[in-house]
Coordinates of C-alpha atoms in Angstrom, one line a residue:
Chain A
M24 CA -15.7 -17.0 22.6
L25 CA -17.1 -19.0 25.6
K26 CA -19.1 -21.1 23.1
K27 CA -16.0 -22.0 21.2
E28 CA -14.1 -22.9 24.3
F29 CA -17.0 -25.0 25.6
S30 CA -17.0 -26.8 22.3
D31 CA -13.2 -27.4 22.4
A32 CA -13.3 -28.5 26.1
F33 CA -16.2 -30.8 25.3
K34 CA -14.3 -32.4 22.4
K35 CA -11.3 -33.1 24.7
F36 CA -13.7 -34.5 27.3
I37 CA -15.2 -36.8 24.8
E38 CA -11.8 -37.8 23.5
C39 CA -10.8 -38.8 27.1
M40 CA -14.1 -40.5 27.7
I41 CA -13.7 -42.6 24.6
L42 CA -11.5 -44.8 26.8
L43 CA -14.8 -45.9 28.4
L44 CA -15.4 -47.9 25.2
G45 CA -12.8 -50.2 26.6
I46 CA -15.5 -51.5 29.0
P47 CA -17.6 -53.5 26.5
L48 CA -14.4 -54.4 24.7
G49 CA -12.9 -55.8 28.0
V50 CA -16.1 -57.8 28.6
L51 CA -16.0 -59.3 25.1
F52 CA -12.2 -60.0 25.4
D53 CA -12.8 -61.9 28.6
R54 CA -15.9 -63.7 27.4
F55 CA -14.5 -64.9 24.1
I56 CA -10.8 -65.1 24.5
I57 CA -9.2 -65.2 28.0
H58 CA -12.1 -66.4 30.2
Y59 CA -10.6 -64.9 33.4
G60 CA -14.1 -64.2 34.7
W61 CA -13.7 -60.4 35.0
R62 CA -16.8 -58.7 36.3
L63 CA -18.3 -55.7 34.5
S64 CA -17.7 -53.6 37.6
D65 CA -14.0 -54.6 37.7
I66 CA -13.5 -53.5 34.2
F67 CA -15.5 -50.3 34.7
H68 CA -13.5 -49.6 37.8
Y69 CA -10.1 -49.5 36.1
V70 CA -11.2 -48.0 32.8
F71 CA -13.1 -45.2 34.5
L72 CA -10.1 -44.6 36.8
V73 CA -7.8 -44.3 33.8
S74 CA -10.2 -42.0 31.9
I75 CA -10.6 -39.8 34.9
I76 CA -6.8 -39.6 35.4
V77 CA -6.2 -38.8 31.7
Y78 CA -8.6 -35.9 31.4
P79 CA -6.9 -33.2 33.7
P80 CA -3.5 -33.3 32.0
V81 CA -5.0 -33.5 28.6
A82 CA -7.4 -30.6 29.3
G83 CA -4.7 -28.5 30.9
L84 CA -1.9 -29.1 28.4
T85 CA -4.1 -28.5 25.4
I86 CA -5.7 -25.3 26.6
F87 CA -3.9 -23.3 23.8
Q88 CA -3.9 -26.2 21.3
S89 CA -6.0 -24.5 18.7
E90 CA -4.0 -21.3 18.8
K91 CA -0.7 -23.2 18.5
K92 CA -2.0 -25.6 15.8
D93 CA -3.7 -22.9 13.7
R94 CA -1.2 -20.1 14.5
A95 CA -4.3 -18.3 15.8
F96 CA -2.5 -16.5 18.7
E97 CA -2.2 -13.5 16.3
Y98 CA -5.9 -13.5 15.7
L99 CA -6.8 -14.1 19.4
F100 CA -4.5 -11.3 20.6
S101 CA -5.8 -8.8 18.1
L102 CA -9.3 -9.3 19.5
P103 CA -10.6 -6.8 22.1
L104 CA -10.4 -9.3 24.9
S105 CA -8.3 -8.8 28.1
R106 CA -5.8 -11.5 28.9
F107 CA -7.8 -12.2 32.1
K108 CA -11.0 -12.7 30.1
I109 CA -9.2 -15.0 27.6
L110 CA -7.9 -17.1 30.5
L111 CA -11.3 -17.2 32.2
Y112 CA -12.9 -18.4 29.0
K113 CA -10.2 -21.0 28.5
I114 CA -10.1 -22.4 32.0
G115 CA -13.8 -22.2 32.8
P116 CA -15.3 -24.8 30.5
R117 CA -12.4 -27.2 31.0
F118 CA -12.7 -26.9 34.8
F119 CA -16.5 -27.4 34.5
F120 CA -15.9 -30.8 32.8
L121 CA -13.3 -31.7 35.4
L122 CA -15.9 -31.0 38.1
L123 CA -18.4 -33.1 36.3
L124 CA -15.9 -36.0 36.4
I125 CA -15.2 -35.5 40.1
I126 CA -18.9 -35.5 40.8
A127 CA -19.4 -38.6 38.6
S128 CA -16.5 -40.4 40.5
N129 CA -18.1 -39.5 43.8
F130 CA -21.4 -40.8 42.5
F131 CA -19.9 -44.1 41.4
S132 CA -18.1 -44.5 44.7
I133 CA -21.5 -45.2 46.2
F134 CA -21.7 -48.4 44.2
D135 CA -18.0 -49.2 43.8
N136 CA -14.9 -48.6 45.9
I137 CA -13.6 -46.0 43.4
S138 CA -11.6 -43.6 45.4
I139 CA -10.6 -40.5 43.5
N140 CA -8.9 -37.6 45.2
G141 CA -10.6 -34.6 43.5
L142 CA -8.1 -32.2 44.9
N143 CA -5.2 -34.1 43.2
L144 CA -7.1 -34.0 39.9
I145 CA -7.5 -30.2 40.3
V146 CA -3.8 -29.9 41.1
V147 CA -2.9 -31.9 38.0
F148 CA -5.2 -29.8 35.9
F149 CA -3.7 -26.5 37.1
I150 CA -0.1 -27.8 36.8
S151 CA -0.8 -28.8 33.2
T152 CA -2.6 -25.5 32.4
F153 CA 0.3 -23.5 33.9
L154 CA 2.8 -25.5 31.9
S155 CA 0.8 -25.4 28.7
I156 CA 2.1 -22.1 27.5
S157 CA 5.7 -22.9 28.1
V158 CA 6.0 -26.2 26.1
N159 CA 5.3 -27.0 22.5
S160 CA 5.9 -30.7 22.7
S161 CA 3.1 -32.8 24.2
V162 CA 5.6 -35.4 25.4
I163 CA 7.6 -32.9 27.3
G164 CA 4.4 -31.4 28.6
V165 CA 3.1 -34.8 30.0
V166 CA 6.5 -35.7 31.4
G167 CA 6.8 -32.2 33.0
A168 CA 3.3 -32.4 34.5
F169 CA 4.0 -35.8 35.9
F170 CA 7.3 -34.6 37.3
F171 CA 5.7 -31.6 38.9
Y172 CA 2.8 -33.6 40.3
A173 CA 5.1 -36.2 41.8
G174 CA 6.9 -33.3 43.6
Y175 CA 3.6 -32.0 44.9
Y176 CA 2.4 -35.4 45.9
Q177 CA 5.5 -36.4 47.8
A178 CA 5.8 -33.0 49.4
S179 CA 2.2 -33.1 50.6
R180 CA 2.8 -36.5 52.3
I181 CA 6.0 -35.2 54.0
I182 CA 4.1 -32.1 55.2
H183 CA 1.5 -34.4 56.6
L184 CA 4.2 -36.4 58.3
I185 CA 5.6 -33.3 59.8
F186 CA 2.2 -32.3 61.2
I187 CA 1.8 -35.8 62.8
G188 CA 5.3 -35.6 64.3
W189 CA 6.9 -38.1 61.9
D190 CA 4.8 -40.9 63.3
P191 CA 4.0 -43.3 60.4
A192 CA 1.4 -45.0 62.6
K193 CA -0.7 -41.8 62.6
F194 CA -0.5 -41.5 58.9
N195 CA -4.0 -41.5 57.3
N196 CA -4.6 -40.3 53.7
F197 CA -8.3 -39.6 54.5
S198 CA -7.7 -37.5 57.7
T199 CA -8.3 -33.7 57.9
G200 CA -4.6 -33.3 58.5
A201 CA -3.9 -35.0 55.2
L202 CA -6.4 -32.7 53.5
L203 CA -4.9 -29.6 55.1
S204 CA -1.4 -30.8 54.1
E205 CA -2.5 -31.3 50.5
L206 CA -4.2 -27.9 50.5
L207 CA -1.1 -26.2 51.9
T208 CA 1.2 -28.0 49.5
A209 CA -1.1 -27.2 46.6
A210 CA -1.0 -23.5 47.5
L211 CA 2.8 -23.5 48.0
F212 CA 3.3 -25.2 44.7
L213 CA 0.6 -23.7 42.5
I214 CA 0.9 -20.1 43.5
P215 CA 4.5 -19.6 42.2
I216 CA 3.9 -21.6 39.1
G217 CA 0.6 -19.8 38.5
T218 CA 2.3 -16.5 39.1
A219 CA 5.0 -17.4 36.5
F220 CA 2.2 -18.4 34.1
W221 CA 0.2 -15.2 34.6
I222 CA 3.3 -12.9 34.3
T223 CA 4.2 -14.7 31.0
F224 CA 0.7 -14.8 29.7
K225 CA 0.0 -11.2 30.5
K226 CA 2.8 -10.1 28.2
F227 CA 2.6 -13.1 25.9
D228 CA 2.7 -12.2 22.2
V229 CA 3.6 -13.9 18.9
K230 CA 7.3 -13.8 19.4
P231 CA 9.1 -17.1 19.5
L232 CA 8.5 -18.9 22.8
K233 CA 12.2 -19.1 23.8
W234 CA 12.2 -15.3 24.4
Q235 CA 9.2 -15.3 26.6
L236 CA 9.9 -17.8 29.3
K237 CA 12.0 -15.7 31.8
S238 CA 9.4 -16.0 34.5
Y239 CA 9.4 -19.8 34.3
L240 CA 13.2 -19.7 34.5
Y241 CA 13.3 -17.4 37.5
I242 CA 10.2 -18.7 39.4
V243 CA 9.2 -22.2 38.4
V244 CA 12.7 -23.7 38.2
P245 CA 13.7 -22.5 41.7
T246 CA 10.2 -23.6 43.1
V247 CA 10.6 -27.1 41.8
L248 CA 14.2 -27.3 43.0
V249 CA 13.1 -26.2 46.5
F250 CA 10.4 -28.8 46.5
Y251 CA 12.6 -31.6 45.4
T252 CA 15.4 -30.5 47.8
F253 CA 12.8 -30.5 50.6
I254 CA 11.7 -34.0 49.5
I255 CA 15.2 -35.4 49.4
L256 CA 16.2 -33.9 52.8
S257 CA 13.0 -35.0 54.4
F258 CA 13.2 -38.5 53.2
K259 CA 16.7 -38.7 54.6
N260 CA 15.2 -37.5 57.9
F261 CA 12.3 -39.9 57.6
T262 CA 14.6 -42.9 56.9
E263 CA 16.7 -42.0 59.9
L264 CA 13.6 -41.7 62.1
S265 CA 12.1 -45.0 61.0
G266 CA 15.5 -46.8 60.9
Chain B
M296 CA -5.7 22.3 8.3
E297 CA -3.3 19.7 9.6
K298 CA -5.0 16.4 10.6
H299 CA -4.4 15.0 14.1
A300 CA -2.4 11.8 14.6
M301 CA -4.5 8.7 14.7
I302 CA -1.4 6.6 15.5
N303 CA 1.5 8.2 17.4
I304 CA 4.6 6.0 17.8
N305 CA 7.2 7.3 20.2
N306 CA 10.7 6.0 20.9
L307 CA 9.6 2.5 19.9
S308 CA 12.1 -0.3 20.6
F309 CA 11.7 -3.9 19.7
S310 CA 14.0 -6.8 19.2
Y311 CA 13.9 -10.5 18.5
G312 CA 16.4 -11.8 21.1
K313 CA 19.6 -10.0 20.3
L314 CA 18.4 -8.8 16.9
K315 CA 17.3 -5.2 17.2
V316 CA 14.5 -4.4 14.8
F317 CA 13.5 -0.9 16.1
E318 CA 15.3 1.5 18.4
N319 CA 13.9 4.9 19.1
F320 CA 11.5 4.6 16.2
H321 CA 9.0 7.5 15.6
L322 CA 6.0 7.6 13.3
D323 CA 2.8 9.6 13.2
V324 CA -0.1 8.5 11.0
P325 CA -2.9 11.1 10.6
E326 CA -6.6 10.2 10.6
G327 CA -7.9 9.1 7.2
E328 CA -4.5 8.6 5.7
V329 CA -3.7 5.7 3.4
C330 CA -0.1 4.8 4.1
L331 CA 2.2 2.3 2.4
I332 CA 5.1 0.8 4.3
T333 CA 7.7 -0.9 2.3
G334 CA 11.4 -2.0 2.4
I335 CA 13.5 -5.0 1.9
N336 CA 12.5 -8.4 3.3
G337 CA 13.3 -8.6 7.0
V338 CA 13.4 -4.9 7.6
G339 CA 10.5 -5.0 10.1
K340 CA 7.4 -4.1 8.1
S341 CA 5.3 -6.9 9.4
T342 CA 6.8 -6.5 12.9
L343 CA 5.7 -2.8 12.9
M344 CA 2.2 -3.9 11.8
R345 CA 2.0 -6.4 14.6
L346 CA 3.2 -3.9 17.1
I347 CA 0.5 -1.4 16.1
A348 CA -2.1 -4.2 16.2
G349 CA -0.9 -5.2 19.7
V350 CA -0.1 -8.8 18.9
L351 CA 3.6 -8.0 19.6
R352 CA 4.6 -6.0 22.7
P353 CA 7.2 -3.2 22.4
A354 CA 10.3 -3.6 24.5
G355 CA 10.3 0.2 25.0
G356 CA 8.5 3.4 23.9
E357 CA 4.8 3.7 23.3
I358 CA 2.2 3.4 20.6
L359 CA -0.6 5.9 21.3
F360 CA -4.0 6.1 19.6
D361 CA -6.4 8.9 19.1
E362 CA -9.0 9.3 21.9
K363 CA -11.8 8.5 19.5
M364 CA -10.6 4.9 19.5
G365 CA -12.0 4.5 23.0
P366 CA -10.5 2.7 26.1
D367 CA -9.8 -0.5 24.2
H368 CA -8.3 0.6 20.9
R369 CA -8.1 -3.0 19.6
R370 CA -11.9 -2.8 19.1
K371 CA -11.3 -0.2 16.5
I372 CA -8.3 -1.8 14.8
G373 CA -8.7 -4.3 12.0
F374 CA -5.6 -6.3 11.4
I375 CA -5.0 -8.9 8.7
S376 CA -1.6 -10.5 8.9
D377 CA 0.5 -12.2 6.2
I378 CA -0.1 -15.6 7.9
L379 CA -3.9 -15.3 7.9
S380 CA -4.4 -16.3 11.5
L381 CA -7.9 -17.7 12.0
Y382 CA -9.2 -20.7 13.9
E383 CA -8.9 -23.3 11.1
S384 CA -11.1 -25.9 12.7
L385 CA -14.2 -23.6 12.8
T386 CA -16.6 -23.4 9.9
V387 CA -17.4 -20.1 8.2
A388 CA -20.6 -19.7 10.1
Q389 CA -18.9 -20.6 13.5
S390 CA -16.2 -18.0 12.7
I391 CA -18.8 -15.4 12.0
E392 CA -20.6 -16.2 15.3
F393 CA -17.3 -16.2 17.2
H394 CA -16.3 -12.8 15.8
K395 CA -19.8 -11.3 16.4
S396 CA -19.8 -12.5 20.0
V397 CA -16.4 -11.0 20.7
Y398 CA -17.3 -7.6 19.1
N399 CA -21.0 -7.7 20.3
L400 CA -22.1 -7.3 16.7
D401 CA -25.8 -7.7 15.7
K402 CA -25.1 -8.3 12.0
F403 CA -22.3 -9.4 9.7
D404 CA -21.5 -7.5 6.6
D405 CA -21.3 -10.2 3.9
S406 CA -21.1 -7.8 1.0
L407 CA -17.6 -9.1 0.2
I408 CA -18.0 -12.8 0.6
R409 CA -21.2 -13.0 -1.3
H410 CA -19.1 -12.5 -4.4
T411 CA -17.1 -15.6 -3.5
K412 CA -18.1 -19.3 -3.5
I413 CA -17.6 -19.6 0.3
S414 CA -20.4 -21.5 2.0
D415 CA -21.4 -21.3 5.7
N416 CA -20.6 -24.9 6.4
Q417 CA -17.1 -24.9 4.9
K418 CA -14.3 -25.1 7.4
I419 CA -11.7 -22.3 7.4
K420 CA -9.0 -24.8 6.6
E421 CA -10.9 -25.9 3.4
L422 CA -10.8 -22.3 2.0
S423 CA -8.2 -21.2 -0.5
T424 CA -5.7 -18.5 0.6
G425 CA -7.7 -15.9 -1.4
Q426 CA -11.0 -17.0 0.1
K427 CA -9.5 -16.9 3.6
T428 CA -8.2 -13.4 2.9
I429 CA -11.6 -12.1 1.6
F430 CA -13.3 -13.8 4.5
H431 CA -10.9 -12.3 7.1
L432 CA -11.3 -8.9 5.5
S433 CA -15.1 -9.3 5.7
L434 CA -14.9 -10.1 9.4
I435 CA -12.7 -7.1 10.0
L436 CA -14.8 -4.7 8.0
S437 CA -17.9 -5.9 9.9
T438 CA -16.4 -4.4 13.1
E439 CA -16.3 -0.9 11.4
P440 CA -12.7 -0.3 12.3
E441 CA -11.1 3.2 12.5
I442 CA -7.7 1.8 11.6
L443 CA -7.1 -1.0 9.1
L444 CA -3.8 -2.8 9.0
I445 CA -3.3 -5.0 5.9
D446 CA -0.1 -6.9 5.8
E447 CA 1.1 -8.0 2.3
I448 CA -1.9 -10.2 1.6
I449 CA -4.0 -8.5 -1.1
H450 CA -2.0 -10.1 -3.9
S451 CA -3.4 -13.5 -2.8
I452 CA -6.9 -12.5 -3.9
D453 CA -7.8 -13.0 -7.5
A454 CA -8.1 -10.0 -9.8
Y455 CA -11.9 -9.8 -9.7
L456 CA -12.3 -10.0 -5.9
R457 CA -9.3 -7.7 -5.5
R458 CA -11.0 -5.0 -7.6
I459 CA -14.2 -5.4 -5.6
F460 CA -12.4 -5.3 -2.3
L461 CA -10.4 -2.2 -3.3
E462 CA -13.5 -0.5 -4.5
Q463 CA -15.2 -1.2 -1.2
L464 CA -12.2 0.0 0.6
I465 CA -12.1 3.3 -1.3
Q466 CA -15.8 3.8 -0.6
I467 CA -15.4 3.1 3.2
Q468 CA -12.3 5.3 3.3
S469 CA -14.1 8.2 1.8
E470 CA -17.2 7.7 3.9
R471 CA -15.6 7.2 7.3
Q472 CA -12.1 8.6 7.0
L473 CA -10.6 5.2 7.7
T474 CA -6.9 5.2 8.4
I475 CA -5.2 2.5 6.4
I476 CA -1.7 1.1 6.7
M477 CA -0.6 -1.4 4.1
V478 CA 2.5 -3.4 3.7
N479 CA 2.9 -4.5 0.2
L480 CA 5.3 -5.6 -2.4
N481 CA 2.9 -5.5 -5.3
F482 CA 1.8 -1.9 -5.8
H483 CA 0.0 -1.8 -9.1
D484 CA -3.5 -2.3 -7.6
I485 CA -3.1 0.1 -4.7
E486 CA -1.2 2.9 -6.4
H487 CA -4.4 5.0 -6.8
I488 CA -5.4 4.8 -3.2
V489 CA -2.0 5.3 -1.4
E490 CA -1.3 8.8 -0.2
R491 CA 2.0 8.3 1.7
V492 CA 4.9 6.0 1.2
I493 CA 7.3 5.1 4.0
L494 CA 10.4 3.1 3.3
L495 CA 12.1 1.4 6.2
K496 CA 15.8 0.8 6.3
A497 CA 17.7 -0.7 9.2
G498 CA 14.9 0.0 11.7
K499 CA 14.5 3.6 10.7
I500 CA 12.4 5.6 8.3
A501 CA 14.6 6.2 5.2
V502 CA 12.0 7.8 3.1
D503 CA 8.7 9.3 4.1
E504 CA 6.9 11.2 1.3
Q505 CA 3.5 11.9 0.0
I506 CA 3.1 9.9 -3.1
D507 CA 2.9 12.9 -5.5
D508 CA 6.0 14.4 -4.0
L509 CA 7.7 11.0 -4.3
K510 CA 6.8 10.7 -8.0
A511 CA 8.2 14.2 -8.6
K512 CA 11.4 13.4 -6.8
V513 CA 12.2 9.9 -8.1
K514 CA 13.1 9.6 -11.8
K515 CA 14.7 7.3 -14.2
I516 CA 17.5 8.8 -16.3
I517 CA 18.4 6.9 -19.4
S518 CA 22.0 7.9 -20.3
S519 CA 25.4 6.5 -21.1
I520 CA 27.1 8.5 -18.4
T521 CA 26.4 8.6 -14.7
P522 CA 24.5 11.8 -13.8
Q523 CA 26.4 14.0 -11.4
A524 CA 23.7 16.6 -10.5
V525 CA 21.5 14.2 -8.5
P526 CA 22.1 11.3 -6.2
V527 CA 21.8 7.8 -7.8
L528 CA 19.7 5.3 -5.9
S529 CA 20.4 2.3 -8.1
Q530 CA 21.3 1.6 -11.7
I531 CA 20.7 -1.1 -14.4
D532 CA 23.4 -1.4 -17.0
F533 CA 22.7 -2.3 -20.6
S534 CA 25.2 -2.8 -23.5
D535 CA 24.8 0.7 -24.9
H536 CA 23.3 2.7 -22.0
S537 CA 22.4 2.6 -18.3
E538 CA 19.2 3.4 -16.4
F539 CA 19.9 5.5 -13.4
Y540 CA 17.2 5.8 -10.7
V541 CA 17.8 9.1 -8.9
Y542 CA 16.4 10.7 -5.7
P543 CA 15.8 13.5 -4.9
Y544 CA 15.4 14.9 -8.4
E545 CA 14.6 18.6 -8.8
E546 CA 13.3 20.2 -12.0
K547 CA 16.0 22.9 -11.8
V548 CA 18.8 20.3 -12.5
K549 CA 17.1 19.0 -15.7
G550 CA 19.4 21.2 -17.8
K551 CA 22.5 19.7 -16.2
I552 CA 21.5 16.1 -17.0
D553 CA 22.7 14.5 -20.2
G554 CA 20.0 11.9 -21.0
E555 CA 16.3 11.3 -21.0
V556 CA 14.3 11.9 -17.7
V557 CA 11.5 9.4 -17.3
D558 CA 8.5 9.5 -14.8
L559 CA 8.0 6.3 -12.7
N560 CA 5.0 4.5 -11.3
L561 CA 4.9 3.4 -7.6
T562 CA 6.2 -0.1 -8.4
E563 CA 9.2 1.3 -10.2
I564 CA 9.9 3.8 -7.5
V565 CA 9.8 1.2 -4.7
S566 CA 11.9 -1.1 -6.8
A567 CA 14.5 1.6 -7.3
F568 CA 14.8 2.2 -3.5
I569 CA 14.9 -1.5 -2.8
G570 CA 17.4 -2.1 -5.6
G571 CA 19.5 0.6 -3.9
E572 CA 19.4 -1.4 -0.7
Y573 CA 20.7 -4.5 -2.3
A574 CA 23.4 -2.7 -4.4

């Protein structure tokens, strides 16, 4: 099974990396049509950034794509594989390619000022993975993943601000405090969503989806509401402080 | 000597939302038995198969398997559903490799598919329904299951392959005491291998008989008047006479019946019961 999942993950990886073909196209476009004088490194910078940002949600949201498309859940669940093993085989290869991308981005950052927050990519990947089972529409999946990530991102900044005593002057995205805030927010956000995902997946069967999403209703929805309430209340507080 | 239960279903409950399919359902299937489950569409035949296969989870009750099935009984259950669930994007060779890796098999028994025109490089989605069925059955038989669950799919195989498959099934069944549960609406081909017939009605077992007993108890009476000595399941009216399907028929009432008593085959028996459901 691992071989199949590696193959599926590799296909998704290649699909996302096809965006890199935009680099020579961009050069040709500039050279023959618009003559803006773009440098190869400028084009590489933006196209590589986009391709790196696209991979985590695509890899996460499509983790059960072949089962959904081929109606192969029935086959998969009839196999003598524990749910934990299935998940491990599904997540492992996709996470491996994500790590490759993060390593590549760190490598390119030596030559270019590409700054990729690997932790954020990992958070997006897990948000998308945890949402994958609960949505059938890719549009809703992408919007949901973006909405959840926005909540995580804002909350991590606010937690960082709380740590530094609401002093915007001390705010530094690259500080240890910022990293710790991100890690704490990631844990606070991903643990409940991951728990809902695991509870659902552990009992998941071939019944229609709408009868299997209670955990999402009782865990994920309150978590997101708490996060956004926290963001709204804190921003009010922040505005008052800075005002 | 009574055989021990290979499958033991106790107090099974299952529903789709508010629609209750099974409530306090019981069923024992002994080792080596070939059992046919039938009933009208939507009665829960396929749901029961999926529950036994473990691809649906019961809301209540339990499905127990004989100890010889080992700690993970799914390793010893072969399930082929009516929707032919396989990874469509894989090739035949890749599917075989996938199946072998999951079951830790050294070899693949290709005795069934070598009769077909399936090639290793063909994608599953390129196979016909019959070819997919034969291929899926081959995958399942390679794992040497103790229990085989076949859901309403045999009719999709052409007559030649169906004969080969059923011959192989009979051979395996006699060699290894394979327990087989089939859901089917076309009984002609399987009549000679079925031992027990279970008719589901409203989430319960309405009829549970050995096939020979059933054949002795279900008869067609051709008469112009409704028989009073036996319960009528269903009837078909013609201009000058009617055909009454009766159950349970006993030889001792023969003298009280005004009409011709006719034996039935399995297809006619099941049609009589299902006809009664729709009446």
